[in-house]
PDB file of N, CA, C and O in Angstrom:
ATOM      1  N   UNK A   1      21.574  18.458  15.354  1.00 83.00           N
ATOM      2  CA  UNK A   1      21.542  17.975  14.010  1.00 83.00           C
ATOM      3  C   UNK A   1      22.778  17.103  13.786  1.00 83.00           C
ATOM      4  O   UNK A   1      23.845  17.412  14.317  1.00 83.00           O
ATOM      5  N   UNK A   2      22.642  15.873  12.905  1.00 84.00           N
ATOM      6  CA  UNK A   2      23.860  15.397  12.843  1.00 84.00           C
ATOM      7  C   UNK A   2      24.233  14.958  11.169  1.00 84.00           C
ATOM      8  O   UNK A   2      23.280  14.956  10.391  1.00 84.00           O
ATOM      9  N   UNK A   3      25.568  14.604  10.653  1.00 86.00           N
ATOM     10  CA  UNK A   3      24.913  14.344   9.605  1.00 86.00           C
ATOM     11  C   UNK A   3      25.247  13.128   8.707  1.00 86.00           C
ATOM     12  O   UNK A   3      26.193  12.365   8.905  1.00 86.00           O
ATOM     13  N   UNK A   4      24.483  13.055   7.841  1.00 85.00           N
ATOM     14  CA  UNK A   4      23.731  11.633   7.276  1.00 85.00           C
ATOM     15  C   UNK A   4      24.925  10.568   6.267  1.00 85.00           C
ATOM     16  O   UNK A   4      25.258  11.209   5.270  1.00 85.00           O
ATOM     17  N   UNK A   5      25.354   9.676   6.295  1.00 86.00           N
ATOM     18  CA  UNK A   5      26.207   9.015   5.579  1.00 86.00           C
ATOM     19  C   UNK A   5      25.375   8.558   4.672  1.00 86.00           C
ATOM     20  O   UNK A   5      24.254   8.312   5.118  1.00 86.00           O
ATOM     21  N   UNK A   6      25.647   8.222   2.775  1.00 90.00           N
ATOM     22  CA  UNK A   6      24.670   8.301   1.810  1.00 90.00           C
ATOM     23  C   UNK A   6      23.820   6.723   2.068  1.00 90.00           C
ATOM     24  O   UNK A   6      22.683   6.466   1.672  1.00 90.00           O
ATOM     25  N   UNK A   7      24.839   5.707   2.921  1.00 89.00           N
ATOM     26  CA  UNK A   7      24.294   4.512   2.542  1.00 89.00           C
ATOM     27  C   UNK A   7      23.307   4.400   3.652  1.00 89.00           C
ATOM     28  O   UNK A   7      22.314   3.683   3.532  1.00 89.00           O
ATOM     29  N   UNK A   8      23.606   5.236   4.960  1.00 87.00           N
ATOM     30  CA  UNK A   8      22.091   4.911   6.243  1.00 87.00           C
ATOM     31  C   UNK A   8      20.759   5.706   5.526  1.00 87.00           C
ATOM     32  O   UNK A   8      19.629   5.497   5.966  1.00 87.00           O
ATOM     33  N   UNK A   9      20.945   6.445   4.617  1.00 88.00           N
ATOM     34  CA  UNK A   9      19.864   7.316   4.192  1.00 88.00           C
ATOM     35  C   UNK A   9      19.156   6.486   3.304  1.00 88.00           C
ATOM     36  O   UNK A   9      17.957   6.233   3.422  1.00 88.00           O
ATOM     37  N   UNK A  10      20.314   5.819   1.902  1.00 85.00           N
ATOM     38  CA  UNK A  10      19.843   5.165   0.974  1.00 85.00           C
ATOM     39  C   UNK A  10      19.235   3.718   1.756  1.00 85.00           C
ATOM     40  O   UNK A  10      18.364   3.211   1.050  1.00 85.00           O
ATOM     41  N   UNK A  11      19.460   3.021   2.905  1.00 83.00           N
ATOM     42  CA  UNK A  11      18.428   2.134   3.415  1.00 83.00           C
ATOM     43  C   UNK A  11      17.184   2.615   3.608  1.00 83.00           C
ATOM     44  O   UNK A  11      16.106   2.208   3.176  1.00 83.00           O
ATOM     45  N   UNK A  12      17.468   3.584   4.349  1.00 83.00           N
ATOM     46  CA  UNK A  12      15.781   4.376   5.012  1.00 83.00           C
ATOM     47  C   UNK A  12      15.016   4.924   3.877  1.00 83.00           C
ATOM     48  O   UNK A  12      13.831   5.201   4.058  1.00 83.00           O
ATOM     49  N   UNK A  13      15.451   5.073   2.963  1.00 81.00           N
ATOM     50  CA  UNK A  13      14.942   5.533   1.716  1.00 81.00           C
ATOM     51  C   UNK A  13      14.485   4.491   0.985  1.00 81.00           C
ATOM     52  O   UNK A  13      13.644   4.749   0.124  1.00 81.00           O
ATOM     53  N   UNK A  14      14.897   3.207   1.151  1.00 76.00           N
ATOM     54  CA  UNK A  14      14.488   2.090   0.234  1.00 76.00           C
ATOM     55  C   UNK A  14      13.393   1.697   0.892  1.00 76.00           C
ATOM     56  O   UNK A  14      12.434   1.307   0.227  1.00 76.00           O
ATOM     57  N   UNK A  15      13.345   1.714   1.853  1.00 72.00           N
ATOM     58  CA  UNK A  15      12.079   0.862   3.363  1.00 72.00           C
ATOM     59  C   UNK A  15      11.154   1.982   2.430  1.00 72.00           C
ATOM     60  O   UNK A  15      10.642   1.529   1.406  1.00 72.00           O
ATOM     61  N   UNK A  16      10.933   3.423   2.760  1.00 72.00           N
ATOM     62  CA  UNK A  16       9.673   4.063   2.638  1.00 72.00           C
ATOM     63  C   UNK A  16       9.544   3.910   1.010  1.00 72.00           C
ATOM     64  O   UNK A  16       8.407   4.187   0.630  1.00 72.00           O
ATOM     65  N   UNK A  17      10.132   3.664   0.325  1.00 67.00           N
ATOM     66  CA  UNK A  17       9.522   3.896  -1.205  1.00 67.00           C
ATOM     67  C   UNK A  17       9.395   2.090  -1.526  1.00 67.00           C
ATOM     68  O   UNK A  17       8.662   1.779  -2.465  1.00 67.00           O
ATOM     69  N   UNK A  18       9.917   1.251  -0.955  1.00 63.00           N
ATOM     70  CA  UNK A  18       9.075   0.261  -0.929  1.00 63.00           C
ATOM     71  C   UNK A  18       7.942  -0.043  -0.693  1.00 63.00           C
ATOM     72  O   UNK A  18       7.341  -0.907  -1.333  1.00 63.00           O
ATOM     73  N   UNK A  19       7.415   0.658   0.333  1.00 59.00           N
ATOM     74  CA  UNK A  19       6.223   0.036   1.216  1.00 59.00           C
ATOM     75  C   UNK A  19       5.204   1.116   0.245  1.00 59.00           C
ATOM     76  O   UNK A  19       3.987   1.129   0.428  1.00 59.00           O
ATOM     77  N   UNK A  20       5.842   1.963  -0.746  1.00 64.00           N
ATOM     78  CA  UNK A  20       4.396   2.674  -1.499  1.00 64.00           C
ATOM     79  C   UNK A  20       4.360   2.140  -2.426  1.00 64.00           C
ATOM     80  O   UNK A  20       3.282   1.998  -3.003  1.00 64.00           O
ATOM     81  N   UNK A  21       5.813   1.511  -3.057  1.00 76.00           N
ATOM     82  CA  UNK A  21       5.156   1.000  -4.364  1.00 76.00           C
ATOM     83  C   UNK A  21       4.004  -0.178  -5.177  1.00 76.00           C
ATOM     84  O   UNK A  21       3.857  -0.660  -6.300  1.00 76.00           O
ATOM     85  N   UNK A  22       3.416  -0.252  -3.970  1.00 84.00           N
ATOM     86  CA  UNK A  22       2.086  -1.270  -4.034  1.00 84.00           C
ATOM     87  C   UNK A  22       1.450  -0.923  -4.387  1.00 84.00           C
ATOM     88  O   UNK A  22       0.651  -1.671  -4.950  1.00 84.00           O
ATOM     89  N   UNK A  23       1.178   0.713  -4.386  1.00 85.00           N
ATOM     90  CA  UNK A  23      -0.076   1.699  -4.987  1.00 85.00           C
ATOM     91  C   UNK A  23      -0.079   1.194  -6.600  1.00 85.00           C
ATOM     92  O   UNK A  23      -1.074   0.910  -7.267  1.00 85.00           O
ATOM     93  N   UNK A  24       0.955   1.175  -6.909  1.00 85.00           N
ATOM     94  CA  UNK A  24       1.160   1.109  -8.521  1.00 85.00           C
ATOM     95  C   UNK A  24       0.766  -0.349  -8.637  1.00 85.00           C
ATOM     96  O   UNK A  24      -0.195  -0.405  -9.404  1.00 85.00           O
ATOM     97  N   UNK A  25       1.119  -1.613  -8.177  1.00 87.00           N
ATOM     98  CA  UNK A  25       0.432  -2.770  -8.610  1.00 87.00           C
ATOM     99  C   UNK A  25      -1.513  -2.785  -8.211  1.00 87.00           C
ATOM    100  O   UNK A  25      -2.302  -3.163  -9.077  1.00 87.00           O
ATOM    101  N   UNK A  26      -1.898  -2.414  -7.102  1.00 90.00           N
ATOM    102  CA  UNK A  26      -3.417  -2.006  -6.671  1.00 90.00           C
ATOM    103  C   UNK A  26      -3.870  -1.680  -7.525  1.00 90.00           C
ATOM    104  O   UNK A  26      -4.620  -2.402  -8.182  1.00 90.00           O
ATOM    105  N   UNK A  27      -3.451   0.094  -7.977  1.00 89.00           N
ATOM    106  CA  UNK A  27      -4.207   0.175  -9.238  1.00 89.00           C
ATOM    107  C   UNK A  27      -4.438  -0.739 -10.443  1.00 89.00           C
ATOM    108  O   UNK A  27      -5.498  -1.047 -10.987  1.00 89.00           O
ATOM    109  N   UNK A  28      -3.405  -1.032 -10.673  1.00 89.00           N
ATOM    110  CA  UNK A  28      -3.656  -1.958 -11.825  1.00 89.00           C
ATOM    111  C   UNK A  28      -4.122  -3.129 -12.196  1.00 89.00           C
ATOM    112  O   UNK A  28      -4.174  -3.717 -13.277  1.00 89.00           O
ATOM    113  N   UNK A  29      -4.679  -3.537 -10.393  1.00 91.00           N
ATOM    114  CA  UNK A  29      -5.697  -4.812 -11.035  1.00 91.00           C
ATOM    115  C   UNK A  29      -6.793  -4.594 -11.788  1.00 91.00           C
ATOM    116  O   UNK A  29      -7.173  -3.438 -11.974  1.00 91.00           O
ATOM    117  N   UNK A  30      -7.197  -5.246 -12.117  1.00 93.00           N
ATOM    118  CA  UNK A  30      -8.027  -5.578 -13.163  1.00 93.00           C
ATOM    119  C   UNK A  30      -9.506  -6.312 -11.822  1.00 93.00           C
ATOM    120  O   UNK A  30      -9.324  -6.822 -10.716  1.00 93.00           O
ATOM    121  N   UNK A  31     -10.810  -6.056 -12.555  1.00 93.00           N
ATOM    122  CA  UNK A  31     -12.015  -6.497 -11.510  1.00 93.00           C
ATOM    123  C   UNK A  31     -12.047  -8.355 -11.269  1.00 93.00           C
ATOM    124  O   UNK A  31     -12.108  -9.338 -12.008  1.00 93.00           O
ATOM    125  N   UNK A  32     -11.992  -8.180 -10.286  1.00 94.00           N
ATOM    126  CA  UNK A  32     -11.755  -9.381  -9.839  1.00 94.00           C
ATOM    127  C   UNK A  32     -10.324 -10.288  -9.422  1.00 94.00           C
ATOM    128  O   UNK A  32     -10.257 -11.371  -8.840  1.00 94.00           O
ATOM    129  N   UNK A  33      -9.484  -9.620  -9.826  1.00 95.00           N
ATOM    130  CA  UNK A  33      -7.683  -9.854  -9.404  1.00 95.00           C
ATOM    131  C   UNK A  33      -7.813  -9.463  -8.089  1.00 95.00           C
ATOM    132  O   UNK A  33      -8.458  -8.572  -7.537  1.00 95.00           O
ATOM    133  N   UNK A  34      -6.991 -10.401  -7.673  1.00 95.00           N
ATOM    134  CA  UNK A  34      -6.148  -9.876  -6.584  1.00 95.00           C
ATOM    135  C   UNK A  34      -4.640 -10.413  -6.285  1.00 95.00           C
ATOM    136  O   UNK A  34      -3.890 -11.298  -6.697  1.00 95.00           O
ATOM    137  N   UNK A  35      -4.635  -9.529  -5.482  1.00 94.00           N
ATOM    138  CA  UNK A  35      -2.838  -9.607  -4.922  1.00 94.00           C
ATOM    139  C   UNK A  35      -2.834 -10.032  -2.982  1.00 94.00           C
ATOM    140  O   UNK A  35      -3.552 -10.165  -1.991  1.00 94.00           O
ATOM    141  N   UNK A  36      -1.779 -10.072  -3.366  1.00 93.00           N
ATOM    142  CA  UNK A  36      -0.880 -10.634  -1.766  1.00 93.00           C
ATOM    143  C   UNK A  36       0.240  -9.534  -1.637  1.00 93.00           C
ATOM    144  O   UNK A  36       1.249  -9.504  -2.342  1.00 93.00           O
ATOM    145  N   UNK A  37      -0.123  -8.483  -0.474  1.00 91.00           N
ATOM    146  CA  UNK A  37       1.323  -7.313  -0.141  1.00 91.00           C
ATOM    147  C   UNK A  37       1.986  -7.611   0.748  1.00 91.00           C
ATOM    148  O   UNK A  37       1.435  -7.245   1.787  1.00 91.00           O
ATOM    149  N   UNK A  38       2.926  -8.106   0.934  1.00 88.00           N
ATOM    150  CA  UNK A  38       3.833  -8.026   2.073  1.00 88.00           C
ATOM    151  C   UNK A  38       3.702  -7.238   2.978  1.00 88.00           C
ATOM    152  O   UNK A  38       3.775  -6.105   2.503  1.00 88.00           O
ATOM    153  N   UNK A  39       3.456  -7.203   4.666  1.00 87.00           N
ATOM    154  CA  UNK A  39       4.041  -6.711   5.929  1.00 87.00           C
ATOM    155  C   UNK A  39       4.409  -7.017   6.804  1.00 87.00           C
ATOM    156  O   UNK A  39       4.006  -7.949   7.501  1.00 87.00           O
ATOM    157  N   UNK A  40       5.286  -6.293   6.990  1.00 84.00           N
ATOM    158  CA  UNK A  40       5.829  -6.380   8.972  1.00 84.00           C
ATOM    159  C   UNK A  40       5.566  -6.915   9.798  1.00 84.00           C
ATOM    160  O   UNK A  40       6.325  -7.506  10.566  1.00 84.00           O
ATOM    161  N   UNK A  41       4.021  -6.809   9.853  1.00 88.00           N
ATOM    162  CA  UNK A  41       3.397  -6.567  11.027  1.00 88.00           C
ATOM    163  C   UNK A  41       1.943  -6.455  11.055  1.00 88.00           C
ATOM    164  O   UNK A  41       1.471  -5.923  10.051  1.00 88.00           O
ATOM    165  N   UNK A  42       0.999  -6.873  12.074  1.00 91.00           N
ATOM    166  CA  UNK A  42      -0.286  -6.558  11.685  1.00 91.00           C
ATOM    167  C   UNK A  42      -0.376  -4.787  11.140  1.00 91.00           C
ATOM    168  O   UNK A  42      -0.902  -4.165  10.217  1.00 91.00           O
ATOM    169  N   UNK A  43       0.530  -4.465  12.408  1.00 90.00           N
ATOM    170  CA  UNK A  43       0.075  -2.707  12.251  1.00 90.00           C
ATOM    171  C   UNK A  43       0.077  -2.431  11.232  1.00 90.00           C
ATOM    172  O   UNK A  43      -0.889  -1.812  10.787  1.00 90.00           O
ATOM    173  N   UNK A  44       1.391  -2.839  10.237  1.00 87.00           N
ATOM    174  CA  UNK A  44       1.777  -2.321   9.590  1.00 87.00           C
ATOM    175  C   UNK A  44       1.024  -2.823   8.332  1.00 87.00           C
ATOM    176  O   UNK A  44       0.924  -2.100   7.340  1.00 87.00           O
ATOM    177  N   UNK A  45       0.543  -3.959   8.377  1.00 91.00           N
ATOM    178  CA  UNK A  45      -0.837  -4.719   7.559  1.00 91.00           C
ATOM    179  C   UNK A  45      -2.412  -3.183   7.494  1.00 91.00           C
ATOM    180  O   UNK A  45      -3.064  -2.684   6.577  1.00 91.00           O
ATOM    181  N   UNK A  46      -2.384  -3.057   8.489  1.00 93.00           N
ATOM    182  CA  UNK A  46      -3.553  -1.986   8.637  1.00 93.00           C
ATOM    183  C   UNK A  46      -3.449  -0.463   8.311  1.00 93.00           C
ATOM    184  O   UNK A  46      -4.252   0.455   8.479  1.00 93.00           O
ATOM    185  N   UNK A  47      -2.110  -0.508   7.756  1.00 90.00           N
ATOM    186  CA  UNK A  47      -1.842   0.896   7.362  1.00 90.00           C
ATOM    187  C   UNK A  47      -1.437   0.531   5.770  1.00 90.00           C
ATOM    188  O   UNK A  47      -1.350   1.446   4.951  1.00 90.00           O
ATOM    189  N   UNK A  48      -1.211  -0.780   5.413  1.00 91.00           N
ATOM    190  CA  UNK A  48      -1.129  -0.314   3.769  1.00 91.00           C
ATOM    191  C   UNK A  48      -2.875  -0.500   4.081  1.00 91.00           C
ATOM    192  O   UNK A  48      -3.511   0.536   3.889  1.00 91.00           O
ATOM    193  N   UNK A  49      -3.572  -1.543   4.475  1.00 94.00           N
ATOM    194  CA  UNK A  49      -5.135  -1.220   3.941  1.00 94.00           C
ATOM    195  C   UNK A  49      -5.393  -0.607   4.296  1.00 94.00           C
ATOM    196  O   UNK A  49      -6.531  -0.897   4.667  1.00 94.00           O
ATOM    197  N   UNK A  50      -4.905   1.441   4.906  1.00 93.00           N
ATOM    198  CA  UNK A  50      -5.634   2.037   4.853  1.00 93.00           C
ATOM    199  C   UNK A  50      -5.489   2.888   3.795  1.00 93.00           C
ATOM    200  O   UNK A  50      -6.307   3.709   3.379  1.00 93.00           O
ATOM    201  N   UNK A  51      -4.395   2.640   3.388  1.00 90.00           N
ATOM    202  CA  UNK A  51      -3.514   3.040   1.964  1.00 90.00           C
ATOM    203  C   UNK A  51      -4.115   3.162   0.725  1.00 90.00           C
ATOM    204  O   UNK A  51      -4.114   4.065  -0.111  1.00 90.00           O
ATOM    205  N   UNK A  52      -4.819   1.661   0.795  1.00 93.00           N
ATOM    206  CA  UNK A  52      -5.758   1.309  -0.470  1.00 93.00           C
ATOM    207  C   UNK A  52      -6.949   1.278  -0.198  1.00 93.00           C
ATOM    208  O   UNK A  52      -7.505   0.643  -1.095  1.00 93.00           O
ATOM    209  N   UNK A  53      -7.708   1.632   0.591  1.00 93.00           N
ATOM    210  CA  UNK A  53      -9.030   2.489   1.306  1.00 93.00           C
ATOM    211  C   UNK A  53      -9.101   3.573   0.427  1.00 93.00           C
ATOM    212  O   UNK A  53      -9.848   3.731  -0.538  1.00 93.00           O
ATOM    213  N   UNK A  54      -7.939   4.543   1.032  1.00 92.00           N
ATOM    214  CA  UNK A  54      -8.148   5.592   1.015  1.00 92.00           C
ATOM    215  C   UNK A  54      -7.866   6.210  -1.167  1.00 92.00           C
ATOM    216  O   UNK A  54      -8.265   7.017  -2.006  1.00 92.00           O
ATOM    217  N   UNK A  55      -6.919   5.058  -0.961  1.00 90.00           N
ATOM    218  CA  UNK A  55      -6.520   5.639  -2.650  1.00 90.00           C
ATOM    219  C   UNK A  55      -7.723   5.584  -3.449  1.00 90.00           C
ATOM    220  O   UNK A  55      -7.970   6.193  -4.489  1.00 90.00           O
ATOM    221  N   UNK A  56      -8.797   4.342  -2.478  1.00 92.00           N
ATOM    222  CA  UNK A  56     -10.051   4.049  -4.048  1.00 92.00           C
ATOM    223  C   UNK A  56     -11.342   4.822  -3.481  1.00 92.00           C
ATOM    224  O   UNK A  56     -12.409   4.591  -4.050  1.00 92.00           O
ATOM    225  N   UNK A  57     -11.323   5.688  -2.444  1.00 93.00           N
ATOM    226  CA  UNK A  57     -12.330   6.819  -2.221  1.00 93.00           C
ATOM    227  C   UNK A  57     -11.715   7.920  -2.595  1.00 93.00           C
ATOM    228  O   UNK A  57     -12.557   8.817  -2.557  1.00 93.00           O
ATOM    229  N   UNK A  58     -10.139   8.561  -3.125  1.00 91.00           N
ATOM    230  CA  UNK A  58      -9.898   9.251  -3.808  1.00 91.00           C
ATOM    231  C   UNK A  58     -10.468   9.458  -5.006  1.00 91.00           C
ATOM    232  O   UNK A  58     -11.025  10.434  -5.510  1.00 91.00           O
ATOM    233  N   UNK A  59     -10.167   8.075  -5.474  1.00 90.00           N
ATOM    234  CA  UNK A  59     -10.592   7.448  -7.387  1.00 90.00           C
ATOM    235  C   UNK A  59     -11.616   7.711  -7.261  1.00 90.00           C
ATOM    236  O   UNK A  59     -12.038   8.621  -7.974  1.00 90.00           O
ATOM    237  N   UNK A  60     -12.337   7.205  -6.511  1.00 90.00           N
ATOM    238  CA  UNK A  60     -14.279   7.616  -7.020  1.00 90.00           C
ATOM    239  C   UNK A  60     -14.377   8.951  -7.248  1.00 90.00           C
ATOM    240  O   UNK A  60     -14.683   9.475  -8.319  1.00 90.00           O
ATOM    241  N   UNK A  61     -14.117   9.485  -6.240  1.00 91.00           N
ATOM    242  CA  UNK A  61     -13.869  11.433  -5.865  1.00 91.00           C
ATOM    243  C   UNK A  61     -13.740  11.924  -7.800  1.00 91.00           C
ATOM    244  O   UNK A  61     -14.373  12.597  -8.614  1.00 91.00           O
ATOM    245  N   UNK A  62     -12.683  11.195  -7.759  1.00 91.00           N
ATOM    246  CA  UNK A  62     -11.988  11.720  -9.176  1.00 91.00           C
ATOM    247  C   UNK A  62     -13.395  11.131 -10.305  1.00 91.00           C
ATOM    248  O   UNK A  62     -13.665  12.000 -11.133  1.00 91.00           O
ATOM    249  N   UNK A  63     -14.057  10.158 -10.403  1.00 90.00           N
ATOM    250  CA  UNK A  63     -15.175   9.916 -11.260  1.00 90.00           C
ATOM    251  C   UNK A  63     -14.552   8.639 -11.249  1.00 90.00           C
ATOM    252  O   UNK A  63     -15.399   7.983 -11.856  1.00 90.00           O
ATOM    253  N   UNK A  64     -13.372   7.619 -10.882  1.00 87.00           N
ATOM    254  CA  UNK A  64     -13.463   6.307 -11.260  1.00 87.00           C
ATOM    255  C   UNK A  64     -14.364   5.354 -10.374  1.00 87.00           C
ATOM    256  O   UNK A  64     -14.803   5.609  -9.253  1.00 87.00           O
ATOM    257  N   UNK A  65     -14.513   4.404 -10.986  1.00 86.00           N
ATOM    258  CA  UNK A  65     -15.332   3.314  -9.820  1.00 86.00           C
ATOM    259  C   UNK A  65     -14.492   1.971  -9.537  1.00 86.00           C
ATOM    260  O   UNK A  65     -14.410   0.938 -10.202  1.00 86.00           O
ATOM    261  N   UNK A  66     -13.852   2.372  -8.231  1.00 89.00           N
ATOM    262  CA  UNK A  66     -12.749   1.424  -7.609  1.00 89.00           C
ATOM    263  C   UNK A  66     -13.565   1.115  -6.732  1.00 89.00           C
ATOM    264  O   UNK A  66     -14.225   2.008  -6.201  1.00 89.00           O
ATOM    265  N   UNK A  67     -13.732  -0.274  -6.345  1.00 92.00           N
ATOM    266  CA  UNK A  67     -13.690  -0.532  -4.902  1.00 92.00           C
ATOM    267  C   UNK A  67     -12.713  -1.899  -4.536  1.00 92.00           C
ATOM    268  O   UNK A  67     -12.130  -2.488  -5.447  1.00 92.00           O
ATOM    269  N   UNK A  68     -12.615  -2.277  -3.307  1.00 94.00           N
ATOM    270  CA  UNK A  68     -11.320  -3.627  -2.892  1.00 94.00           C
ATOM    271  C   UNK A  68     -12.275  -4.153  -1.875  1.00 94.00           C
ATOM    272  O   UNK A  68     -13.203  -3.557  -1.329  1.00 94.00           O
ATOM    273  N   UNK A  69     -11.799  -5.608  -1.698  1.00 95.00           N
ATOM    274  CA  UNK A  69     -12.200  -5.864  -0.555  1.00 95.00           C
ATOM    275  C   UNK A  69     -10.371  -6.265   0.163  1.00 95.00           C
ATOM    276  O   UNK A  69      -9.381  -6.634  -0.469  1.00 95.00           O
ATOM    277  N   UNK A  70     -10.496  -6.046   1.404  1.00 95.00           N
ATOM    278  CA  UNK A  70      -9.326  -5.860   1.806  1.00 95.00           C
ATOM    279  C   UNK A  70      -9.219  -7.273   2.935  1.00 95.00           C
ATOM    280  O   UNK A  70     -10.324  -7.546   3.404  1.00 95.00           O
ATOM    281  N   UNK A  71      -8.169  -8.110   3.384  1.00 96.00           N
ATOM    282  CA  UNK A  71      -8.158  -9.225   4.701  1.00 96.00           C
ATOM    283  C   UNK A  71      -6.590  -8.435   5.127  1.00 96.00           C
ATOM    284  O   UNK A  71      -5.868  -8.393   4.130  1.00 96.00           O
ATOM    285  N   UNK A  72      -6.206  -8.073   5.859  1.00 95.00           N
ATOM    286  CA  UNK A  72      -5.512  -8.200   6.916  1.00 95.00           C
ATOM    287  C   UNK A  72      -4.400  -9.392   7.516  1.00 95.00           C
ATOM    288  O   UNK A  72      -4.744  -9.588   8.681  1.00 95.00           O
ATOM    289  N   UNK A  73      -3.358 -10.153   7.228  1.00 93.00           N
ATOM    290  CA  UNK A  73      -2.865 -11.500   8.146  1.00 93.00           C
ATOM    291  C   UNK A  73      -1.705 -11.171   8.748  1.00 93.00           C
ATOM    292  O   UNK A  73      -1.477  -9.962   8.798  1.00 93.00           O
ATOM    293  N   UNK A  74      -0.856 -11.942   9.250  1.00 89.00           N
ATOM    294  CA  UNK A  74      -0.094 -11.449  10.089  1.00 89.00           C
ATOM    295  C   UNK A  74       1.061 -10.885   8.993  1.00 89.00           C
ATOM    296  O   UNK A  74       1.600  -9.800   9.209  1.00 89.00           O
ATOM    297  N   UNK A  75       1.279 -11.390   8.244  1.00 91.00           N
ATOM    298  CA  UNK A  75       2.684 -10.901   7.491  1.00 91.00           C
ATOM    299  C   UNK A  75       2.058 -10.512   6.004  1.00 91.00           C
ATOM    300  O   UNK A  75       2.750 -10.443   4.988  1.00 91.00           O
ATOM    301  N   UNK A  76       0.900 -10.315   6.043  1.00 92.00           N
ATOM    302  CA  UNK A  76      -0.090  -9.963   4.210  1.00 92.00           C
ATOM    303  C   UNK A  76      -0.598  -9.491   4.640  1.00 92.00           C
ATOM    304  O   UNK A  76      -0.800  -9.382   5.849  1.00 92.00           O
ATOM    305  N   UNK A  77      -1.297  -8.688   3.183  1.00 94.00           N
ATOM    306  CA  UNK A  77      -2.338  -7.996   3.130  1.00 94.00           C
ATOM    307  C   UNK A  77      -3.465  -8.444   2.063  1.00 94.00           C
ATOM    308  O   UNK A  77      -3.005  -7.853   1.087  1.00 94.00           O
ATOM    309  N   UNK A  78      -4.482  -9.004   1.642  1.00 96.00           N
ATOM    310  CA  UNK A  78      -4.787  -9.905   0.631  1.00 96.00           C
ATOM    311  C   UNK A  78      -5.814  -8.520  -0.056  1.00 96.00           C
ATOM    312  O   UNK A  78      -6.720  -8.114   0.671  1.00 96.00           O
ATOM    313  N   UNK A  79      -5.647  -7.951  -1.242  1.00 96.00           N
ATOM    314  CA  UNK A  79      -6.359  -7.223  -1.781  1.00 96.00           C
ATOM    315  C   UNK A  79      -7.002  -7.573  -2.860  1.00 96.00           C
ATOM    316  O   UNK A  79      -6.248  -7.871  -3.786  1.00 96.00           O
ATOM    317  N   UNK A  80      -8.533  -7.675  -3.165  1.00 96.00           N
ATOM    318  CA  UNK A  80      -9.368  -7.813  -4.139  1.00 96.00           C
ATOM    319  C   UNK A  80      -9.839  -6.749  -5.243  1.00 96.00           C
ATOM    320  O   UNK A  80     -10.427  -5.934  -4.533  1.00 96.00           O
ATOM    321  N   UNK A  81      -9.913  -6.360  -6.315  1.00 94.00           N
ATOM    322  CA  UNK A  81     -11.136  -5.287  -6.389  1.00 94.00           C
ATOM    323  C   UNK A  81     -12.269  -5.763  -7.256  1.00 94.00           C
ATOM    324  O   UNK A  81     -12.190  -6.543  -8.205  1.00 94.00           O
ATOM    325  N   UNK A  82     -13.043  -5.329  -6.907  1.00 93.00           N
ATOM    326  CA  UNK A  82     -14.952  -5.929  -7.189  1.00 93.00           C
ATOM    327  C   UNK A  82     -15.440  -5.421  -7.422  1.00 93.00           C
ATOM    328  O   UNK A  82     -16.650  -5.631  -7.337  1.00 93.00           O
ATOM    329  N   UNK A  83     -14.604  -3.568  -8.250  1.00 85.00           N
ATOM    330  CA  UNK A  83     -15.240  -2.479  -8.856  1.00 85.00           C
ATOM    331  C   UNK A  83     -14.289  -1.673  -9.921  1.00 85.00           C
ATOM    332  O   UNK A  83     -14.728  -0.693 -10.523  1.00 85.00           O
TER     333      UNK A  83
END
């Protein structure tokens, strides 16, 4: 175990609560909006859209009617919703 100085933590801490706070703009489009998310990386392109996959088969679960259409690019993620 070793231990943590506040400012290597407070980076690594900014990376992961960045890369969620997209959930909060997603939801809030409106039908037919869309957005442009920033990534890394393809990979890392294919894991926020699985992000927002998964958040709008939650929503239905729950009784809302979300759906997205999602593209993938090398450094974006282009999100629609059409429900």
């Amino acid at each position: 175990m070793r231990v943590l100085n506040n400012s290597e933590f407070n980076k690594e801490y900014k990376k992961i609560t960045g890369q969620q706070d997209f959930m909060k703009e997603v939801r809030g489009l409106a039908v037919g909006n869309a957005i442009a998310i920033p990534s890394d990386n393809k990979v890392n392109g294919q894991r926020i859209r699985h992000s927002v996959v998964n958040d709008a088969y939650l929503m239905r679960e729950k009784g809302e009617d979300r759906k997205y259409q999602t593209i993938v690019k090398d450094d974006e993620v282009w999100v629609r919703r059409i429900q």
